[in-house]
Amino acid sequence: MSDDRSEPAAPDAALDDEAMGDEVYQPPDYGTRDDPTDVDLDNALGQGDLDETLDEGYSPPEKPLAVNDYGTTAAEQRERETLDQRLAEEVPEVSEPAGNGIGDQPGMAGEPMAAELSGEDRAGRLVRADNETLRRTDGIAAADVGIDGGAAGAEEAAMHLAEDEQEEKAEDFGS
């Protein structure tokens, strides 16, 4: 007897990757898609609901802005501001005067050197001065006891020995 049923197609032809494309690996589309251009507050992440935003209300600024400025009325807008009025509204730019710091002049000509101001010798560990004559009323005098263990912190490494103005004056009068 003859069989009227047709032979099924070869399995390789039905599952060809080129024929299916990426559709095999994508989830089915159920009709709900996120629209990246949707800026509705109900869809915003990290924001309150639309109802909460409307309940908060609007708080106007504490002071009126530009009420006294020229051009707030229709007549002033037609007439326009004069140049003198515009210049009177300008705020001058205030800049720091040039040449008031160490090392800000080109070539360092005429500038005091940092070593002259701070001293060249590094201070060691600083302790309270034992000698009453070395103590000052402002509490910034200390005695250098030498480098302690060689592991100075950044604050200690920044300290340098400088001659005190009072000591220099006393030496000048004593000789």
PDB file of C-alpha atoms in Angstrom:
ATOM      1  CA  MET A   1       0.000   0.000   0.000  1.00  0.00           C
ATOM      2  CA  SER A   2       1.072   3.460  -0.598  1.00  0.00           C
ATOM      3  CA  ASP A   3       1.323   5.989   2.185  1.00  0.00           C
ATOM      4  CA  ASP A   4      -0.212   9.414   1.448  1.00  0.00           C
ATOM      5  CA  ARG A   5       1.501  11.087   4.334  1.00  0.00           C
ATOM      6  CA  SER A   6       4.249  13.470   3.385  1.00  0.00           C
ATOM      7  CA  GLU A   7       7.690  13.119   4.753  1.00  0.00           C
ATOM      8  CA  PRO A   8       8.706  15.708   7.367  1.00  0.00           C
ATOM      9  CA  ALA A   9      11.383  18.183   6.386  1.00  0.00           C
ATOM     10  CA  ALA A  10      14.905  17.604   7.501  1.00  0.00           C
ATOM     11  CA  PRO A  11      15.505  18.890  11.060  1.00  0.00           C
ATOM     12  CA  ASP A  12      18.548  20.933   9.977  1.00  0.00           C
ATOM     13  CA  ALA A  13      16.503  23.043   7.551  1.00  0.00           C
ATOM     14  CA  ALA A  14      13.820  23.945  10.140  1.00  0.00           C
ATOM     15  CA  LEU A  15      16.260  25.090  12.871  1.00  0.00           C
ATOM     16  CA  ASP A  16      18.679  27.041  10.720  1.00  0.00           C
ATOM     17  CA  ASP A  17      20.160  29.863  12.860  1.00  0.00           C
ATOM     18  CA  GLU A  18      20.347  32.262   9.936  1.00  0.00           C
ATOM     19  CA  ALA A  19      16.668  31.876   9.176  1.00  0.00           C
ATOM     20  CA  MET A  20      15.630  32.411  12.814  1.00  0.00           C
ATOM     21  CA  GLY A  21      18.005  35.285  13.586  1.00  0.00           C
ATOM     22  CA  ASP A  22      17.990  36.810  17.055  1.00  0.00           C
ATOM     23  CA  GLU A  23      14.283  36.212  17.527  1.00  0.00           C
ATOM     24  CA  VAL A  24      15.057  32.896  19.159  1.00  0.00           C
ATOM     25  CA  TYR A  25      16.942  34.593  21.983  1.00  0.00           C
ATOM     26  CA  GLN A  26      14.567  37.529  22.570  1.00  0.00           C
ATOM     27  CA  PRO A  27      11.629  37.323  24.979  1.00  0.00           C
ATOM     28  CA  PRO A  28       8.208  37.478  23.396  1.00  0.00           C
ATOM     29  CA  ASP A  29       6.653  40.919  22.961  1.00  0.00           C
ATOM     30  CA  TYR A  30       3.454  41.104  24.985  1.00  0.00           C
ATOM     31  CA  GLY A  31       2.613  44.628  23.872  1.00  0.00           C
ATOM     32  CA  THR A  32       3.990  46.486  26.913  1.00  0.00           C
ATOM     33  CA  ARG A  33       7.213  48.279  26.218  1.00  0.00           C
ATOM     34  CA  ASP A  34       9.012  50.926  28.212  1.00  0.00           C
ATOM     35  CA  ASP A  35       9.151  54.109  26.211  1.00  0.00           C
ATOM     36  CA  PRO A  36      12.440  55.942  26.944  1.00  0.00           C
ATOM     37  CA  THR A  37      10.869  59.238  25.904  1.00  0.00           C
ATOM     38  CA  ASP A  38       8.055  58.912  28.440  1.00  0.00           C
ATOM     39  CA  VAL A  39       8.694  61.661  30.996  1.00  0.00           C
ATOM     40  CA  ASP A  40       5.545  61.154  33.024  1.00  0.00           C
ATOM     41  CA  LEU A  41       6.133  61.595  36.775  1.00  0.00           C
ATOM     42  CA  ASP A  42       4.351  58.314  37.430  1.00  0.00           C
ATOM     43  CA  ASN A  43       7.184  56.502  35.613  1.00  0.00           C
ATOM     44  CA  ALA A  44      10.111  58.448  37.127  1.00  0.00           C
ATOM     45  CA  LEU A  45      12.472  56.459  39.328  1.00  0.00           C
ATOM     46  CA  GLY A  46      13.342  57.861  42.717  1.00  0.00           C
ATOM     47  CA  GLN A  47      10.594  60.466  42.563  1.00  0.00           C
ATOM     48  CA  GLY A  48       7.396  60.678  44.536  1.00  0.00           C
ATOM     49  CA  ASP A  49       4.039  59.952  43.013  1.00  0.00           C
ATOM     50  CA  LEU A  50       2.317  62.587  40.930  1.00  0.00           C
ATOM     51  CA  ASP A  51      -0.267  63.032  43.660  1.00  0.00           C
ATOM     52  CA  GLU A  52       2.447  63.748  46.252  1.00  0.00           C
ATOM     53  CA  THR A  53       4.010  66.375  43.995  1.00  0.00           C
ATOM     54  CA  LEU A  54       0.708  68.158  43.581  1.00  0.00           C
ATOM     55  CA  ASP A  55       0.036  68.002  47.322  1.00  0.00           C
ATOM     56  CA  GLU A  56       3.348  69.700  48.139  1.00  0.00           C
ATOM     57  CA  GLY A  57       2.360  72.895  46.369  1.00  0.00           C
ATOM     58  CA  TYR A  58       4.530  75.822  45.330  1.00  0.00           C
ATOM     59  CA  SER A  59       6.408  78.135  47.660  1.00  0.00           C
ATOM     60  CA  PRO A  60       7.219  81.505  46.092  1.00  0.00           C
ATOM     61  CA  PRO A  61      10.563  83.207  46.766  1.00  0.00           C
ATOM     62  CA  GLU A  62      10.862  85.175  49.991  1.00  0.00           C
ATOM     63  CA  LYS A  63      11.498  88.483  48.234  1.00  0.00           C
ATOM     64  CA  PRO A  64      10.204  89.817  44.940  1.00  0.00           C
ATOM     65  CA  LEU A  65      12.736  89.681  42.132  1.00  0.00           C
ATOM     66  CA  ALA A  66      13.353  92.563  39.710  1.00  0.00           C
ATOM     67  CA  VAL A  67      10.354  94.576  40.901  1.00  0.00           C
ATOM     68  CA  ASN A  68      12.340  97.798  41.043  1.00  0.00           C
ATOM     69  CA  ASP A  69      14.313  97.151  37.851  1.00  0.00           C
ATOM     70  CA  TYR A  70      13.745  99.238  34.785  1.00  0.00           C
ATOM     71  CA  GLY A  71      11.523  97.615  32.158  1.00  0.00           C
ATOM     72  CA  THR A  72       8.900  95.995  34.348  1.00  0.00           C
ATOM     73  CA  THR A  73       6.080  98.139  32.958  1.00  0.00           C
ATOM     74  CA  ALA A  74       4.941  98.236  29.343  1.00  0.00           C
ATOM     75  CA  ALA A  75       5.830 101.935  29.013  1.00  0.00           C
ATOM     76  CA  GLU A  76       9.388 101.312  30.244  1.00  0.00           C
ATOM     77  CA  GLN A  77       9.754  98.400  27.835  1.00  0.00           C
ATOM     78  CA  ARG A  78       8.739 100.627  24.912  1.00  0.00           C
ATOM     79  CA  GLU A  79      11.108 103.435  25.948  1.00  0.00           C
ATOM     80  CA  ARG A  80      14.047 101.108  26.702  1.00  0.00           C
ATOM     81  CA  GLU A  81      16.941 101.819  29.052  1.00  0.00           C
ATOM     82  CA  THR A  82      19.485 104.508  28.367  1.00  0.00           C
ATOM     83  CA  LEU A  83      23.170 103.705  28.301  1.00  0.00           C
ATOM     84  CA  ASP A  84      23.699 105.595  31.565  1.00  0.00           C
ATOM     85  CA  GLN A  85      21.044 103.459  33.280  1.00  0.00           C
ATOM     86  CA  ARG A  86      22.642 100.270  32.016  1.00  0.00           C
ATOM     87  CA  LEU A  87      26.113 101.346  33.153  1.00  0.00           C
ATOM     88  CA  ALA A  88      24.770 102.259  36.601  1.00  0.00           C
ATOM     89  CA  GLU A  89      23.593  98.642  37.033  1.00  0.00           C
ATOM     90  CA  GLU A  90      27.041  97.211  36.296  1.00  0.00           C
ATOM     91  CA  VAL A  91      28.906  95.677  39.215  1.00  0.00           C
ATOM     92  CA  PRO A  92      32.680  96.224  39.102  1.00  0.00           C
ATOM     93  CA  GLU A  93      34.936  93.185  39.232  1.00  0.00           C
ATOM     94  CA  VAL A  94      37.059  93.304  42.347  1.00  0.00           C
ATOM     95  CA  SER A  95      40.365  91.499  42.037  1.00  0.00           C
ATOM     96  CA  GLU A  96      43.169  90.898  44.489  1.00  0.00           C
ATOM     97  CA  PRO A  97      46.047  93.349  44.096  1.00  0.00           C
ATOM     98  CA  ALA A  98      49.025  91.904  42.268  1.00  0.00           C
ATOM     99  CA  GLY A  99      52.292  91.204  44.033  1.00  0.00           C
ATOM    100  CA  ASN A 100      51.178  90.553  47.592  1.00  0.00           C
ATOM    101  CA  GLY A 101      52.410  86.988  48.021  1.00  0.00           C
ATOM    102  CA  ILE A 102      55.660  85.084  47.991  1.00  0.00           C
ATOM    103  CA  GLY A 103      56.642  83.785  44.578  1.00  0.00           C
ATOM    104  CA  ASP A 104      53.954  85.515  42.561  1.00  0.00           C
ATOM    105  CA  GLN A 105      56.342  87.753  40.612  1.00  0.00           C
ATOM    106  CA  PRO A 106      58.099  86.449  37.491  1.00  0.00           C
ATOM    107  CA  GLY A 107      61.736  85.598  38.132  1.00  0.00           C
ATOM    108  CA  MET A 108      61.245  86.132  41.874  1.00  0.00           C
ATOM    109  CA  ALA A 109      62.913  89.560  41.584  1.00  0.00           C
ATOM    110  CA  GLY A 110      62.548  91.542  44.796  1.00  0.00           C
ATOM    111  CA  GLU A 111      60.588  88.785  46.517  1.00  0.00           C
ATOM    112  CA  PRO A 112      61.469  87.500  49.984  1.00  0.00           C
ATOM    113  CA  MET A 113      62.562  83.907  49.892  1.00  0.00           C
ATOM    114  CA  ALA A 114      60.666  81.281  51.843  1.00  0.00           C
ATOM    115  CA  ALA A 115      63.861  80.271  53.683  1.00  0.00           C
ATOM    116  CA  GLU A 116      64.241  83.832  54.976  1.00  0.00           C
ATOM    117  CA  LEU A 117      60.773  83.716  56.467  1.00  0.00           C
ATOM    118  CA  SER A 118      60.743  80.224  57.926  1.00  0.00           C
ATOM    119  CA  GLY A 119      64.358  79.297  58.528  1.00  0.00           C
ATOM    120  CA  GLU A 120      66.400  76.544  56.952  1.00  0.00           C
ATOM    121  CA  ASP A 121      66.836  74.158  59.895  1.00  0.00           C
ATOM    122  CA  ARG A 122      64.036  71.724  60.492  1.00  0.00           C
ATOM    123  CA  ALA A 123      62.647  71.540  64.006  1.00  0.00           C
ATOM    124  CA  GLY A 124      62.437  68.268  65.866  1.00  0.00           C
ATOM    125  CA  ARG A 125      59.835  67.309  68.413  1.00  0.00           C
ATOM    126  CA  LEU A 126      58.413  70.413  70.061  1.00  0.00           C
ATOM    127  CA  VAL A 127      57.514  70.570  73.739  1.00  0.00           C
ATOM    128  CA  ARG A 128      56.387  73.304  76.096  1.00  0.00           C
ATOM    129  CA  ALA A 129      59.224  75.644  76.963  1.00  0.00           C
ATOM    130  CA  ASP A 130      60.540  75.016  80.500  1.00  0.00           C
ATOM    131  CA  ASN A 131      62.312  78.330  80.788  1.00  0.00           C
ATOM    132  CA  GLU A 132      59.975  81.125  81.907  1.00  0.00           C
ATOM    133  CA  THR A 133      61.849  83.663  79.778  1.00  0.00           C
ATOM    134  CA  LEU A 134      61.148  81.667  76.620  1.00  0.00           C
ATOM    135  CA  ARG A 135      57.416  81.473  77.288  1.00  0.00           C
ATOM    136  CA  ARG A 136      55.278  84.039  75.585  1.00  0.00           C
ATOM    137  CA  THR A 137      51.822  85.229  76.467  1.00  0.00           C
ATOM    138  CA  ASP A 138      50.340  84.052  73.154  1.00  0.00           C
ATOM    139  CA  GLY A 139      51.368  80.437  73.796  1.00  0.00           C
ATOM    140  CA  ILE A 140      53.163  79.825  70.518  1.00  0.00           C
ATOM    141  CA  ALA A 141      56.684  79.408  71.904  1.00  0.00           C
ATOM    142  CA  ALA A 142      58.084  75.902  72.303  1.00  0.00           C
ATOM    143  CA  ALA A 143      61.401  74.186  72.866  1.00  0.00           C
ATOM    144  CA  ASP A 144      63.006  71.888  70.330  1.00  0.00           C
ATOM    145  CA  VAL A 145      64.110  68.567  71.889  1.00  0.00           C
ATOM    146  CA  GLY A 146      65.527  67.108  68.685  1.00  0.00           C
ATOM    147  CA  ILE A 147      64.285  64.559  66.229  1.00  0.00           C
ATOM    148  CA  ASP A 148      62.430  61.885  68.157  1.00  0.00           C
ATOM    149  CA  GLY A 149      62.635  58.460  66.524  1.00  0.00           C
ATOM    150  CA  GLY A 150      62.957  59.877  63.012  1.00  0.00           C
ATOM    151  CA  ALA A 151      59.275  59.394  62.209  1.00  0.00           C
ATOM    152  CA  ALA A 152      57.947  62.927  62.140  1.00  0.00           C
ATOM    153  CA  GLY A 153      54.392  63.618  61.121  1.00  0.00           C
ATOM    154  CA  ALA A 154      53.539  66.099  58.397  1.00  0.00           C
ATOM    155  CA  GLU A 155      52.900  68.837  60.937  1.00  0.00           C
ATOM    156  CA  GLU A 156      56.273  68.340  62.615  1.00  0.00           C
ATOM    157  CA  ALA A 157      58.102  68.135  59.281  1.00  0.00           C
ATOM    158  CA  ALA A 158      56.607  71.479  58.276  1.00  0.00           C
ATOM    159  CA  MET A 159      58.069  73.243  61.334  1.00  0.00           C
ATOM    160  CA  HIS A 160      61.354  75.111  60.848  1.00  0.00           C
ATOM    161  CA  LEU A 161      63.461  77.089  63.279  1.00  0.00           C
ATOM    162  CA  ALA A 162      63.219  80.863  63.017  1.00  0.00           C
ATOM    163  CA  GLU A 163      64.767  83.569  65.126  1.00  0.00           C
ATOM    164  CA  ASP A 164      62.346  85.432  67.334  1.00  0.00           C
ATOM    165  CA  GLU A 165      62.150  89.194  66.790  1.00  0.00           C
ATOM    166  CA  GLN A 166      62.222  89.827  70.543  1.00  0.00           C
ATOM    167  CA  GLU A 167      65.417  87.779  70.947  1.00  0.00           C
ATOM    168  CA  GLU A 168      67.090  89.683  68.102  1.00  0.00           C
ATOM    169  CA  LYS A 169      66.202  93.020  69.719  1.00  0.00           C
ATOM    170  CA  ALA A 170      67.533  91.834  73.110  1.00  0.00           C
ATOM    171  CA  GLU A 171      70.827  90.767  71.506  1.00  0.00           C
ATOM    172  CA  ASP A 172      71.168  94.159  69.805  1.00  0.00           C
ATOM    173  CA  PHE A 173      70.706  96.045  73.102  1.00  0.00           C
ATOM    174  CA  GLY A 174      72.985  93.719  75.088  1.00  0.00           C
ATOM    175  CA  SER A 175      76.103  94.284  72.998  1.00  0.00           C
TER     176      SER A 175
END
